[in-house]
Coordinates of C-alpha atoms and ligand atoms in Angstrom, one line a residue:
M136 CA 101.0 -130.6 -65.0
K137 CA 101.3 -128.2 -62.3
V138 CA 105.3 -128.0 -61.8
L139 CA 106.0 -124.2 -61.5
I140 CA 105.6 -123.8 -57.8
G141 CA 108.6 -122.1 -56.1
L142 CA 111.8 -121.8 -57.9
S143 CA 111.5 -122.9 -61.5
L144 CA 113.2 -120.5 -63.8
L145 CA 116.2 -122.1 -64.7
S146 CA 118.6 -122.7 -67.4
F147 CA 119.4 -126.0 -65.9
V148 CA 119.5 -129.0 -68.4
A149 CA 119.4 -132.1 -66.2
P150 CA 122.0 -134.9 -67.2
S151 CA 120.3 -138.1 -68.5
L152 CA 120.7 -140.6 -66.0
A153 CA 119.6 -144.0 -65.2
F154 CA 120.3 -144.6 -61.3
P155 CA 119.8 -147.5 -58.8
A156 CA 117.7 -146.0 -56.2
A157 CA 119.5 -147.8 -53.3
Q158 CA 122.0 -145.6 -51.3
N159 CA 124.5 -146.3 -48.7
Y160 CA 125.1 -143.6 -46.2
A161 CA 126.8 -145.5 -44.0
R162 CA 130.0 -144.0 -44.1
N163 CA 131.4 -142.3 -41.0
D164 CA 131.8 -138.4 -41.4
A165 CA 134.4 -138.2 -38.5
A166 CA 137.2 -137.7 -41.2
H167 CA 135.5 -134.5 -42.5
Q168 CA 136.2 -132.2 -39.6
H169 CA 136.2 -128.7 -39.5
P170 CA 139.5 -127.4 -41.0
L171 CA 139.9 -124.0 -38.8
H172 CA 142.6 -124.7 -36.0
I173 CA 141.6 -121.4 -34.5
Q174 CA 138.0 -120.9 -34.8
L175 CA 137.4 -117.4 -33.5
K176 CA 137.1 -114.5 -35.7
P177 CA 140.2 -112.5 -35.7
K178 CA 140.3 -109.3 -33.8
N179 CA 142.7 -107.0 -31.9
T180 CA 142.9 -107.5 -28.4
A181 CA 145.9 -106.7 -25.9
T182 CA 147.8 -110.1 -27.1
R183 CA 146.5 -110.2 -30.6
E184 CA 147.2 -108.0 -33.5
L185 CA 145.5 -107.8 -37.0
V186 CA 146.4 -106.6 -40.3
S187 CA 143.6 -106.1 -42.8
L188 CA 144.6 -107.4 -46.3
D189 CA 141.4 -105.7 -48.0
G190 CA 142.3 -103.4 -50.8
L191 CA 143.2 -103.7 -54.2
W192 CA 144.9 -106.9 -55.4
D193 CA 146.2 -107.9 -58.7
F194 CA 144.1 -110.2 -60.7
A195 CA 143.9 -112.9 -63.4
L196 CA 142.1 -115.6 -64.8
A197 CA 143.5 -119.2 -65.2
Q198 CA 144.4 -120.1 -68.6
E199 CA 141.8 -120.9 -70.9
G200 CA 140.4 -124.5 -70.6
N201 CA 142.2 -125.0 -67.5
D202 CA 140.2 -127.6 -65.4
T203 CA 142.6 -127.9 -62.4
A204 CA 144.2 -125.1 -60.6
T205 CA 147.9 -124.6 -62.1
P206 CA 149.8 -123.6 -58.8
W207 CA 150.8 -119.9 -59.6
T208 CA 154.4 -119.9 -58.9
S209 CA 155.3 -116.2 -60.3
R210 CA 154.1 -112.5 -60.3
L211 CA 150.7 -112.2 -62.1
P212 CA 150.9 -110.4 -65.5
K213 CA 150.5 -106.7 -64.8
G214 CA 147.0 -105.1 -65.6
L215 CA 143.8 -105.9 -63.7
E216 CA 143.6 -105.1 -60.2
I217 CA 140.6 -105.8 -58.2
P218 CA 139.1 -104.8 -55.0
V219 CA 138.6 -107.0 -51.9
P220 CA 136.2 -107.6 -50.9
A221 CA 133.8 -107.9 -54.0
S222 CA 132.4 -110.6 -56.4
Y223 CA 134.8 -110.2 -59.5
N224 CA 132.1 -110.8 -62.2
D225 CA 130.6 -107.5 -62.5
I226 CA 133.6 -105.2 -61.7
F227 CA 135.4 -105.5 -65.1
I228 CA 133.8 -104.8 -68.5
D229 CA 134.7 -107.9 -69.8
R230 CA 132.2 -110.6 -70.7
K231 CA 134.9 -113.4 -70.5
I232 CA 135.6 -112.5 -66.8
H233 CA 131.8 -112.3 -66.1
D234 CA 131.0 -115.8 -67.3
H235 CA 134.3 -117.4 -66.6
V236 CA 134.2 -121.0 -65.1
G237 CA 137.4 -122.0 -63.3
W238 CA 140.2 -120.8 -61.3
V239 CA 140.9 -117.1 -60.8
Y240 CA 144.0 -115.6 -58.7
Y241 CA 144.5 -112.8 -56.7
Q242 CA 147.6 -111.6 -55.4
R243 CA 149.6 -109.0 -53.5
E244 CA 152.5 -108.5 -51.4
V245 CA 152.4 -108.5 -47.6
I246 CA 154.8 -107.5 -45.0
V247 CA 154.6 -109.4 -41.6
P248 CA 155.1 -107.0 -39.2
R249 CA 158.6 -106.7 -37.5
G250 CA 157.0 -106.7 -33.9
W251 CA 155.7 -110.1 -34.4
S252 CA 159.0 -112.3 -34.1
D253 CA 157.7 -113.9 -30.8
E254 CA 154.1 -114.6 -32.2
R255 CA 152.4 -116.8 -34.1
Y256 CA 150.6 -115.4 -37.5
L257 CA 147.9 -116.8 -39.8
I258 CA 146.1 -115.8 -43.0
R259 CA 142.4 -115.9 -42.6
I260 CA 140.1 -115.8 -45.8
E261 CA 136.3 -115.4 -44.5
A262 CA 135.2 -116.7 -47.6
A263 CA 136.6 -117.9 -51.2
T264 CA 133.6 -118.7 -53.5
H265 CA 133.6 -121.6 -53.9
E266 CA 136.9 -123.2 -53.6
G267 CA 140.0 -121.5 -52.4
R268 CA 143.8 -122.1 -52.1
I269 CA 146.4 -119.9 -50.5
Y270 CA 150.0 -119.5 -51.9
V271 CA 152.8 -118.1 -49.9
N272 CA 155.5 -117.1 -52.3
D273 CA 155.4 -120.4 -54.3
E274 CA 154.1 -122.8 -51.8
L275 CA 150.6 -124.1 -51.4
V276 CA 149.9 -123.7 -47.7
A277 CA 146.1 -124.3 -47.2
E278 CA 142.8 -125.1 -49.5
H279 CA 139.0 -125.2 -48.7
V280 CA 135.9 -126.2 -50.3
G281 CA 133.0 -124.4 -49.3
G282 CA 132.2 -120.8 -50.5
Y283 CA 131.0 -119.4 -47.5
T284 CA 132.6 -120.1 -44.7
P285 CA 136.1 -119.1 -43.3
F286 CA 139.6 -120.9 -43.5
E287 CA 143.1 -120.2 -42.6
A288 CA 146.9 -120.9 -43.1
D289 CA 149.6 -120.6 -40.3
I290 CA 152.4 -119.1 -42.0
T291 CA 154.6 -118.6 -39.1
S292 CA 157.4 -121.3 -40.0
L293 CA 157.3 -119.9 -43.8
V294 CA 157.8 -116.1 -43.4
S295 CA 159.8 -114.4 -40.7
A296 CA 158.5 -111.2 -38.9
G297 CA 159.4 -108.0 -40.9
E298 CA 159.8 -110.1 -44.0
K299 CA 157.8 -109.5 -47.4
F300 CA 156.1 -112.2 -49.1
R301 CA 153.8 -112.9 -52.3
L302 CA 150.3 -113.8 -51.3
T303 CA 148.4 -115.6 -53.8
I304 CA 144.8 -116.8 -53.3
A305 CA 143.5 -119.1 -56.1
V306 CA 139.7 -119.3 -56.2
N307 CA 137.4 -121.7 -58.2
N308 CA 133.8 -121.1 -58.9
E309 CA 132.9 -124.5 -60.4
L310 CA 129.9 -126.5 -59.0
T311 CA 129.2 -130.1 -59.6
H312 CA 126.7 -132.5 -58.4
E313 CA 128.9 -133.2 -55.6
T314 CA 129.4 -129.6 -54.5
I315 CA 127.2 -127.7 -52.1
P316 CA 125.4 -125.7 -53.9
P317 CA 125.3 -128.3 -56.6
G318 CA 125.7 -127.5 -60.4
N319 CA 127.0 -128.9 -63.4
I320 CA 129.3 -127.8 -66.0
E321 CA 128.0 -128.3 -69.7
I322 CA 130.1 -128.2 -72.6
T323 CA 128.2 -126.3 -75.3
E324 CA 127.5 -128.1 -78.6
F325 CA 129.1 -126.0 -81.3
T326 CA 131.7 -124.0 -79.7
G327 CA 132.7 -126.6 -76.8
K328 CA 132.5 -123.8 -74.2
R329 CA 132.5 -124.7 -70.7
V330 CA 129.1 -123.3 -69.1
Q331 CA 128.3 -123.2 -65.5
R332 CA 124.6 -124.6 -64.7
Y333 CA 122.7 -124.6 -61.7
Q334 CA 119.5 -125.1 -59.8
H335 CA 119.5 -122.1 -57.6
D336 CA 117.8 -118.8 -58.5
F337 CA 120.8 -116.4 -57.7
Y338 CA 123.9 -115.5 -59.6
N339 CA 126.7 -117.6 -59.3
Y340 CA 128.9 -114.7 -58.0
A341 CA 132.5 -115.8 -56.9
G342 CA 135.6 -114.5 -55.9
L343 CA 136.9 -112.9 -52.6
A344 CA 133.8 -111.4 -51.5
R345 CA 134.5 -111.3 -47.9
S346 CA 137.7 -109.9 -45.8
V347 CA 141.1 -111.4 -45.8
W348 CA 143.3 -110.9 -42.7
L349 CA 146.7 -111.2 -41.6
Y350 CA 146.7 -111.6 -37.5
S351 CA 148.9 -112.7 -34.8
V352 CA 148.2 -114.9 -31.7
P353 CA 150.7 -115.6 -29.1
R354 CA 153.2 -118.4 -30.2
E355 CA 152.7 -121.1 -27.8
Q356 CA 149.7 -120.5 -25.6
Y357 CA 146.6 -119.3 -27.3
I358 CA 142.8 -119.8 -27.4
R359 CA 141.4 -121.6 -30.3
D360 CA 137.6 -121.5 -29.4
V361 CA 135.1 -120.5 -27.2
V362 CA 131.7 -122.2 -26.9
A363 CA 129.0 -120.2 -24.7
V364 CA 125.6 -121.8 -24.1
T365 CA 123.2 -119.4 -22.3
G366 CA 120.7 -120.3 -20.0
V367 CA 118.5 -118.9 -17.2
D368 CA 117.7 -119.8 -13.6
G369 CA 115.2 -117.7 -12.2
A370 CA 116.6 -114.1 -12.1
A371 CA 120.2 -115.4 -12.9
G372 CA 121.8 -116.0 -16.2
L373 CA 124.0 -118.6 -16.8
I374 CA 126.8 -119.2 -19.4
N375 CA 127.9 -122.6 -19.6
Y376 CA 131.2 -122.6 -21.6
T377 CA 134.2 -124.7 -22.8
V378 CA 137.3 -122.9 -23.9
T379 CA 139.7 -124.6 -26.4
T380 CA 143.4 -123.8 -26.3
S381 CA 146.6 -124.7 -28.3
E382 CA 148.2 -128.0 -27.1
G383 CA 151.1 -126.5 -25.2
T384 CA 148.9 -124.6 -23.3
T385 CA 150.0 -124.6 -19.1
G386 CA 148.6 -121.5 -18.2
D387 CA 145.0 -121.3 -16.2
I388 CA 141.9 -120.2 -17.7
R389 CA 140.4 -117.1 -16.1
I390 CA 136.8 -115.9 -17.2
T391 CA 135.3 -112.6 -16.4
V392 CA 132.0 -111.6 -17.5
L393 CA 131.4 -107.7 -18.1
D394 CA 128.2 -106.0 -18.5
E395 CA 127.5 -103.2 -21.1
D396 CA 129.0 -100.7 -18.6
G397 CA 132.3 -102.9 -18.4
T398 CA 131.3 -103.6 -14.8
T399 CA 132.4 -107.1 -14.1
V400 CA 129.2 -109.4 -13.2
A401 CA 130.4 -112.9 -13.0
E402 CA 133.8 -114.9 -12.9
A403 CA 134.9 -118.4 -13.2
S404 CA 138.0 -120.3 -14.1
G405 CA 138.9 -123.5 -15.8
A406 CA 138.3 -124.8 -19.2
H407 CA 134.8 -125.5 -18.8
G408 CA 132.3 -124.5 -16.1
I409 CA 129.5 -121.9 -15.5
A410 CA 129.3 -118.2 -15.1
R411 CA 126.6 -117.0 -13.3
I412 CA 125.3 -113.6 -13.6
N413 CA 122.8 -112.6 -10.8
S414 CA 120.0 -110.2 -11.9
V415 CA 120.8 -110.8 -15.7
K416 CA 119.5 -108.4 -18.6
L417 CA 118.2 -110.5 -21.5
W418 CA 118.9 -110.6 -25.1
Q419 CA 115.4 -110.0 -26.5
P420 CA 114.3 -109.4 -30.0
G421 CA 114.4 -105.5 -30.6
A422 CA 116.2 -105.0 -27.3
A423 CA 119.7 -106.7 -27.6
Y424 CA 122.0 -107.0 -24.5
L425 CA 125.3 -108.3 -24.9
Y426 CA 127.8 -109.1 -22.3
Q427 CA 131.5 -109.6 -23.4
F428 CA 132.6 -112.9 -22.2
V429 CA 136.4 -112.3 -21.3
V430 CA 138.7 -115.4 -21.7
D431 CA 142.5 -114.9 -20.3
I432 CA 145.4 -117.6 -20.3
V433 CA 147.2 -116.6 -17.4
D434 CA 150.8 -118.0 -16.3
S435 CA 152.6 -116.6 -13.3
D436 CA 150.3 -113.6 -13.0
T437 CA 150.8 -112.9 -16.7
V438 CA 148.0 -112.7 -19.2
I439 CA 149.5 -114.6 -22.3
D440 CA 146.5 -114.3 -24.4
T441 CA 143.1 -112.7 -24.0
Y442 CA 140.2 -112.8 -26.1
S443 CA 136.3 -111.6 -25.5
V444 CA 133.1 -112.9 -27.3
A445 CA 129.8 -110.9 -27.4
V446 CA 127.2 -113.2 -25.6
G447 CA 123.6 -112.6 -25.5
I448 CA 121.5 -114.5 -22.7
R449 CA 118.3 -115.9 -24.1
T450 CA 116.4 -119.0 -24.3
V451 CA 115.0 -120.8 -27.5
K452 CA 112.3 -123.4 -27.3
V453 CA 109.9 -125.0 -29.4
S454 CA 106.8 -126.0 -27.7
G455 CA 103.8 -127.4 -29.3
R456 CA 102.8 -124.9 -31.9
Q457 CA 104.8 -122.1 -30.3
F458 CA 108.3 -120.9 -30.7
L459 CA 109.4 -119.4 -27.6
I460 CA 112.0 -116.9 -27.0
N461 CA 112.7 -116.4 -23.3
D462 CA 109.7 -118.2 -22.6
K463 CA 107.4 -115.8 -24.7
P464 CA 105.9 -116.8 -27.8
F465 CA 107.6 -115.1 -30.9
Y466 CA 106.3 -114.2 -34.0
F467 CA 108.5 -113.7 -36.9
T468 CA 108.1 -110.8 -39.4
G469 CA 110.8 -110.3 -42.1
F470 CA 112.3 -111.5 -45.2
G471 CA 114.6 -114.0 -46.8
K472 CA 117.4 -111.9 -48.0
H473 CA 120.7 -112.0 -50.4
E474 CA 123.9 -110.7 -49.9
D475 CA 123.5 -109.0 -53.4
S476 CA 124.2 -105.4 -54.5
A477 CA 125.3 -103.7 -57.8
I478 CA 128.9 -103.9 -58.9
R479 CA 130.0 -105.8 -55.6
G480 CA 127.7 -108.7 -56.4
K481 CA 128.1 -110.7 -53.1
G482 CA 130.9 -108.3 -51.9
H483 CA 130.4 -107.6 -48.1
D484 CA 129.6 -103.6 -47.8
Q485 CA 129.3 -102.0 -44.6
A486 CA 127.0 -99.2 -46.2
Y487 CA 124.7 -101.7 -47.3
L488 CA 125.1 -103.6 -44.0
V489 CA 123.7 -100.8 -42.0
H490 CA 121.3 -99.5 -44.7
D491 CA 119.5 -103.0 -44.7
F492 CA 119.3 -103.1 -41.2
Q493 CA 117.8 -99.6 -41.2
L494 CA 115.4 -100.6 -43.5
L495 CA 114.6 -103.7 -41.6
D496 CA 113.8 -101.7 -38.3
W497 CA 111.8 -98.9 -40.5
I498 CA 109.5 -101.9 -41.9
G499 CA 109.0 -103.5 -38.3
A500 CA 110.9 -106.6 -39.5
N501 CA 112.2 -108.4 -36.5
S502 CA 114.2 -111.4 -38.4
F503 CA 115.4 -112.7 -41.7
R504 CA 116.6 -115.9 -42.9
T505 CA 120.3 -116.0 -44.5
S506 CA 119.0 -117.4 -47.6
H507 CA 120.7 -119.5 -49.1
Y508 CA 123.8 -119.7 -47.5
P509 CA 126.1 -118.3 -44.5
Y510 CA 126.5 -114.5 -44.4
A511 CA 129.4 -112.6 -43.7
E512 CA 130.2 -112.6 -40.0
E513 CA 129.9 -109.1 -39.4
V514 CA 126.3 -109.7 -40.4
M515 CA 125.7 -111.9 -37.4
E516 CA 127.5 -109.8 -35.3
F517 CA 125.3 -106.8 -36.2
A518 CA 121.9 -108.8 -35.8
D519 CA 123.5 -109.7 -32.5
R520 CA 123.8 -106.1 -31.6
H521 CA 120.8 -104.9 -33.0
G522 CA 118.4 -107.7 -31.7
I523 CA 117.4 -109.1 -35.3
V524 CA 116.5 -112.7 -35.0
V525 CA 118.2 -114.9 -37.6
I526 CA 117.4 -118.1 -39.2
D527 CA 120.7 -119.3 -40.5
E528 CA 121.2 -121.5 -43.6
T529 CA 123.7 -123.4 -45.3
P530 CA 124.4 -123.0 -48.7
A531 CA 122.4 -126.3 -49.5
V532 CA 120.2 -124.8 -52.4
G533 CA 119.4 -126.4 -55.8
L534 CA 119.0 -130.0 -54.4
A535 CA 116.0 -130.7 -56.5
Y536 CA 116.2 -131.9 -59.9
S537 CA 112.2 -131.5 -60.4
I538 CA 112.9 -127.7 -60.6
G539 CA 114.2 -127.8 -64.1
G540 CA 111.3 -130.2 -65.2
G541 CA 108.5 -127.9 -65.8
V542 CA 110.7 -125.5 -68.1
S543 CA 112.7 -128.2 -70.0
G544 CA 109.6 -130.2 -70.6
G545 CA 111.1 -133.7 -70.2
D546 CA 110.9 -136.0 -67.2
P547 CA 113.4 -134.7 -64.7
P548 CA 115.9 -137.5 -63.5
P549 CA 115.7 -138.5 -59.8
T550 CA 117.5 -136.1 -57.4
F551 CA 119.2 -138.6 -55.1
S552 CA 121.1 -141.2 -57.1
P553 CA 124.9 -142.0 -57.6
E554 CA 125.1 -139.6 -60.6
G555 CA 123.1 -137.0 -59.1
I556 CA 122.8 -135.9 -55.3
N557 CA 124.8 -138.8 -54.0
N558 CA 126.9 -139.7 -51.0
N559 CA 129.8 -137.3 -51.7
T560 CA 127.5 -134.5 -52.0
R561 CA 126.2 -135.5 -48.4
R562 CA 129.5 -135.5 -47.1
A563 CA 130.0 -131.8 -48.7
H564 CA 126.4 -131.1 -47.0
A565 CA 127.6 -132.5 -43.5
Q566 CA 130.6 -130.3 -43.6
A567 CA 128.7 -127.2 -44.5
I568 CA 126.6 -127.6 -41.7
R569 CA 129.4 -128.2 -39.4
E570 CA 131.2 -125.3 -40.7
L571 CA 128.1 -123.1 -40.0
I572 CA 127.6 -124.3 -36.6
A573 CA 131.3 -124.1 -35.9
R574 CA 131.4 -120.1 -36.9
D575 CA 127.6 -119.2 -35.8
K576 CA 127.3 -121.0 -32.5
N577 CA 127.7 -118.2 -30.1
H578 CA 125.5 -115.8 -31.9
A579 CA 122.4 -114.8 -29.8
S580 CA 120.5 -113.6 -32.9
V581 CA 120.8 -117.0 -34.6
V582 CA 117.8 -119.0 -33.3
M583 CA 117.7 -122.0 -35.5
W584 CA 119.6 -123.8 -38.3
S585 CA 118.1 -124.4 -41.6
I586 CA 119.9 -127.2 -43.2
A587 CA 118.6 -126.7 -46.7
N588 CA 116.4 -124.6 -49.0
E589 CA 113.9 -126.5 -51.1
P590 CA 115.4 -130.0 -51.5
A591 CA 113.3 -132.8 -53.0
S592 CA 111.9 -133.9 -49.8
N593 CA 109.3 -135.8 -51.8
E594 CA 111.5 -138.1 -53.6
E595 CA 113.0 -141.6 -53.2
G596 CA 116.3 -141.3 -51.2
A597 CA 115.2 -137.9 -49.5
R598 CA 115.0 -139.7 -45.9
E599 CA 118.2 -141.6 -46.4
Y600 CA 119.8 -138.6 -47.4
F601 CA 118.6 -136.2 -44.7
A602 CA 118.2 -138.2 -41.4
P603 CA 121.9 -138.4 -40.9
L604 CA 122.3 -134.7 -42.0
A605 CA 119.6 -133.6 -39.6
Q606 CA 121.5 -135.4 -36.8
V607 CA 124.8 -133.8 -37.7
A608 CA 123.2 -130.6 -37.2
R609 CA 122.1 -131.6 -33.7
D610 CA 125.4 -133.0 -32.8
A611 CA 127.4 -130.1 -33.9
D612 CA 125.3 -127.4 -31.9
P613 CA 126.2 -127.4 -28.2
A614 CA 123.3 -125.2 -27.7
H615 CA 120.5 -127.6 -29.3
R616 CA 118.7 -124.9 -31.4
P617 CA 115.9 -126.0 -33.3
V618 CA 117.0 -127.9 -36.7
V619 CA 114.6 -127.2 -39.9
F620 CA 114.5 -127.6 -43.5
V621 CA 112.8 -125.4 -45.9
N622 CA 110.1 -127.0 -47.9
L623 CA 109.4 -126.6 -51.5
G624 CA 105.9 -126.2 -52.8
L625 CA 106.0 -129.4 -55.0
A626 CA 106.7 -131.4 -51.8
T627 CA 103.3 -130.7 -50.4
Y628 CA 102.1 -132.4 -47.0
K629 CA 100.9 -135.4 -49.0
V630 CA 104.2 -136.3 -50.3
D631 CA 106.7 -134.9 -48.3
R632 CA 109.0 -137.6 -46.7
I633 CA 111.2 -135.8 -44.0
T634 CA 109.2 -133.1 -42.2
D635 CA 108.9 -135.4 -38.9
L636 CA 112.8 -135.2 -38.5
F637 CA 112.7 -131.5 -37.9
D638 CA 111.6 -129.1 -35.2
L639 CA 109.2 -126.6 -37.3
I640 CA 107.7 -126.5 -40.5
C641 CA 109.0 -123.8 -42.9
L642 CA 107.1 -123.4 -46.2
N643 CA 108.0 -121.6 -49.2
R644 CA 104.8 -121.0 -51.3
Y645 CA 103.9 -119.1 -54.7
F646 CA 100.2 -119.8 -55.0
G647 CA 99.0 -116.6 -56.9
W648 CA 102.3 -116.4 -58.9
Y649 CA 103.9 -119.8 -60.3
S650 CA 100.4 -121.5 -59.9
E651 CA 97.1 -119.7 -59.9
T652 CA 98.8 -116.6 -61.6
G653 CA 97.1 -113.4 -61.3
D654 CA 94.1 -115.1 -59.6
L655 CA 94.0 -114.1 -56.0
E656 CA 90.6 -116.0 -55.1
E657 CA 91.7 -119.2 -56.3
A658 CA 95.3 -118.8 -54.8
E659 CA 93.7 -118.1 -51.6
A660 CA 91.7 -121.5 -51.7
A661 CA 94.9 -123.2 -52.6
L662 CA 96.8 -121.7 -49.7
E663 CA 94.2 -122.5 -47.3
E664 CA 93.8 -126.1 -48.1
E665 CA 97.5 -126.6 -48.0
L666 CA 98.0 -125.1 -44.6
K667 CA 95.2 -127.3 -43.4
G668 CA 96.9 -130.3 -44.8
W669 CA 100.2 -129.6 -42.9
E670 CA 98.4 -128.6 -39.7
K671 CA 96.3 -131.7 -39.5
K672 CA 99.4 -133.8 -40.2
F673 CA 101.9 -132.1 -37.5
E674 CA 101.5 -130.8 -34.4
K675 CA 104.7 -128.2 -34.9
P676 CA 104.7 -124.3 -35.9
I677 CA 104.9 -123.2 -39.2
I678 CA 106.8 -120.5 -40.6
F679 CA 106.4 -118.9 -44.3
T680 CA 110.1 -118.5 -45.1
E681 CA 109.1 -117.7 -48.8
Y682 CA 105.9 -116.0 -50.5
G683 CA 106.1 -113.4 -53.1
A684 CA 105.6 -112.0 -56.5
D685 CA 107.9 -110.5 -59.0
T686 CA 107.1 -106.7 -59.1
M687 CA 108.5 -104.4 -61.4
A688 CA 109.2 -101.0 -59.7
G689 CA 107.0 -98.0 -61.3
L690 CA 104.5 -100.5 -63.0
H691 CA 100.9 -99.8 -62.3
S692 CA 97.7 -101.5 -62.9
V693 CA 94.0 -100.6 -61.9
F694 CA 93.2 -104.4 -62.2
A695 CA 96.3 -105.1 -59.9
L696 CA 97.7 -107.7 -62.7
P697 CA 100.9 -109.5 -62.1
W698 CA 104.2 -107.7 -62.4
S699 CA 102.5 -104.3 -61.0
E700 CA 103.1 -102.6 -57.4
E701 CA 99.3 -103.2 -56.9
Y702 CA 99.3 -107.1 -57.4
Q703 CA 102.4 -107.4 -54.9
T704 CA 100.4 -105.4 -52.3
E705 CA 97.3 -107.4 -52.6
F706 CA 99.3 -110.8 -53.2
L707 CA 100.8 -110.1 -49.8
D708 CA 97.6 -109.0 -48.2
M709 CA 96.0 -112.0 -49.3
Y710 CA 98.7 -114.4 -47.7
H711 CA 98.3 -112.3 -44.6
R712 CA 94.6 -112.9 -44.3
V713 CA 95.1 -116.5 -44.5
F714 CA 97.8 -116.4 -42.0
D715 CA 95.9 -114.8 -39.4
R716 CA 93.3 -117.3 -39.5
H717 CA 95.8 -120.2 -38.4
D718 CA 97.5 -120.0 -34.9
S719 CA 99.9 -122.6 -36.4
V720 CA 101.5 -119.9 -38.3
I721 CA 104.2 -118.2 -36.3
G722 CA 106.1 -116.2 -38.8
E723 CA 106.2 -114.5 -42.2
Q724 CA 109.2 -113.9 -44.2
V725 CA 108.3 -112.2 -47.4
W726 CA 110.5 -113.4 -50.7
N727 CA 112.6 -111.2 -51.0
F728 CA 113.9 -108.0 -48.9
A729 CA 115.5 -106.5 -52.3
D730 CA 115.5 -107.4 -56.1
F731 CA 118.5 -109.3 -56.8
Q732 CA 120.7 -110.7 -59.6
T733 CA 120.1 -114.1 -61.2
N734 CA 121.6 -115.9 -64.1
M735 CA 119.9 -114.3 -67.0
G736 CA 117.2 -116.6 -68.9
I737 CA 114.0 -116.3 -70.8
N738 CA 112.1 -115.7 -67.3
R739 CA 114.3 -113.2 -65.5
V740 CA 114.6 -109.6 -66.7
D741 CA 117.8 -108.2 -64.9
G742 CA 117.1 -110.8 -62.1
N743 CA 114.9 -111.7 -59.6
K744 CA 112.1 -108.7 -59.0
K745 CA 110.4 -110.1 -55.9
G746 CA 112.0 -107.5 -53.7
V747 CA 109.9 -105.0 -51.4
F748 CA 113.0 -102.6 -51.9
T749 CA 114.6 -102.5 -55.4
R750 CA 118.0 -103.7 -55.8
D751 CA 119.3 -100.3 -54.8
R752 CA 116.6 -100.4 -51.7
K753 CA 114.1 -98.2 -52.7
P754 CA 110.5 -99.3 -51.2
K755 CA 107.8 -100.5 -53.7
A756 CA 104.3 -99.8 -52.7
S757 CA 103.8 -103.0 -50.7
A758 CA 106.5 -102.0 -48.3
H759 CA 104.1 -99.1 -46.8
N760 CA 101.6 -102.0 -46.3
L761 CA 104.1 -104.2 -44.6
R762 CA 105.2 -101.7 -42.5
A763 CA 101.8 -100.8 -41.3
R764 CA 101.3 -104.5 -40.4
W765 CA 104.4 -105.6 -39.2
R766 CA 105.0 -102.5 -36.7
K767 CA 101.7 -103.2 -35.2
L768 CA 102.4 -107.3 -35.1
I769 CA 105.7 -106.4 -33.2
G770 CA 104.0 -103.8 -31.0
V771 CA 106.2 -100.7 -32.0
E772 CA 103.4 -98.6 -33.1
Ligands
LIG1032 C1 112.3 -120.1 -54.5 C2 113.5 -120.3 -53.8 C3 114.2 -118.8 -54.3 C4 113.8 -118.1 -55.6 C5 112.1 -117.9 -55.1 C6 111.7 -117.3 -56.7 O1 111.3 -121.0 -54.0 O2 113.7 -120.5 -52.6 O3 115.6 -119.1 -54.2 O4 114.5 -117.0 -55.9 O5 111.6 -119.2 -55.3 O6 111.8 -116.3 -56.8 O7 111.4 -118.6 -57.8

């Protein structure tokens, strides 16, 4: 049986289950709204101040065998210090920390600036993977589930300006069949250890991998959110906006749009409206142009609060088999990426941020996918500023139990079932979609939402599970960007049940790697057949969101055998030959940008090696071929 298509190298052992197939997804999700009161990313403005809490914090694991968080009501034991931001797993030379399953604690002292006595102030955590709790001294003040989106606590009433307090963040890395991404905790047979299993192919890095902030906003009247949907009317650019303010706001809303020289190009007033820019400069892939959309709350001629959002004016549309940006057909070149580097794990790092974008530019990549979770918001801002196009993905990865089947040998249990991916998982998934879109809705770089990577879209229950989620994404995005899911190789055009619910077809294919291994002739025929099948069935554009081969940097072969640099090069060439024969293919994103860490198992040697760059960002031979192809395709040579 050919089951090893796509991700397949897992230590996941599926629980033995017997499920009724019927599902009831009728529950209203209205109760699961976004938890952030102030959606806007903290920043310094004339009315807001910002204190970074990044740096070294005290650190401790929760007690052994502790399943639930013991609220930490005292100082942590002295000893371990940890950098924030960083995943904690690879920082210490301690296997217990590396493999820990459960809660950990981060702690430090914080002083609220004494000048903030008339302000409101909040703690904001950009991400706590996968669950976080904020304690101010002994008090639990906020909690959040979902490892890659922000949450906050308003601490104004708990600590006075000028006072010092003990800030503790508890973080839990456990994944269950009802979390996004899902996983399961196994109790080992002989020693009774708790081990985290999961179906996805990247290491379960955890902790505070992004920044932590203390910031102020005006006490009573402040801006909570800004939505800016862009459009074009002849030579003019339109920003259709909505401003949400705090309940007590009585002041007027004033809008000023500035161009890159700081010149005012449009003005408007009121909480909703349209700002019109005559002679607009569009945001274009490879040629970003950003306006500052400045929102002021003005009361008796005084600016009470001010915040500005960078807005790129561009349109995005699917038309027949084309993907149009500013009404011009766009062809995606680039990668599926990961947030991953040595020691830091998923820790956000500015040096890697800038260097990775340099490499994207060098190789001629005009796009990437945030596989398989929302990336740090700084990454999205950088993409906005540098004209890189982004497919923005939720953390819904590993929703296919069939993926363990090929390795474990037995028949996999059904994916969608009460004991597997169920109504609670779907609610967590809906929440993950809403939080991603709430955070990233204004980014010009984001041109579509991917609501899942490689779910079991061929299985019973897939349609009932995904139809409401596709709708959640459509309802959540005021700009109505296209919505996709990324298709797993097993779910071919013959057996897929959900593609008609989405706007484009995104395919991950590994002919020549997981099947037809080492036989590119056979693989080419298989790929051709598959592609024709999709084309016949759907009048939609197709993006290859993954294709790639594990490649050991420095391994060479005159026969271009698997794992060699020659094989990766010939493998990618073969895919490109096929793509070039089909107009329906409107994008190619190689798996992966760089080698990355995974769970160690019998099939992964220090991680996944499908990178075109090594983990420390050195090019493999295929990088040069890609560079020649892509720079020509995007017209920079
Ligand atoms: C896939 C997955 C990706 C894996 C990749 C692989 O299909 O989407 O997360 O890393 O295959 O290398 O197996």
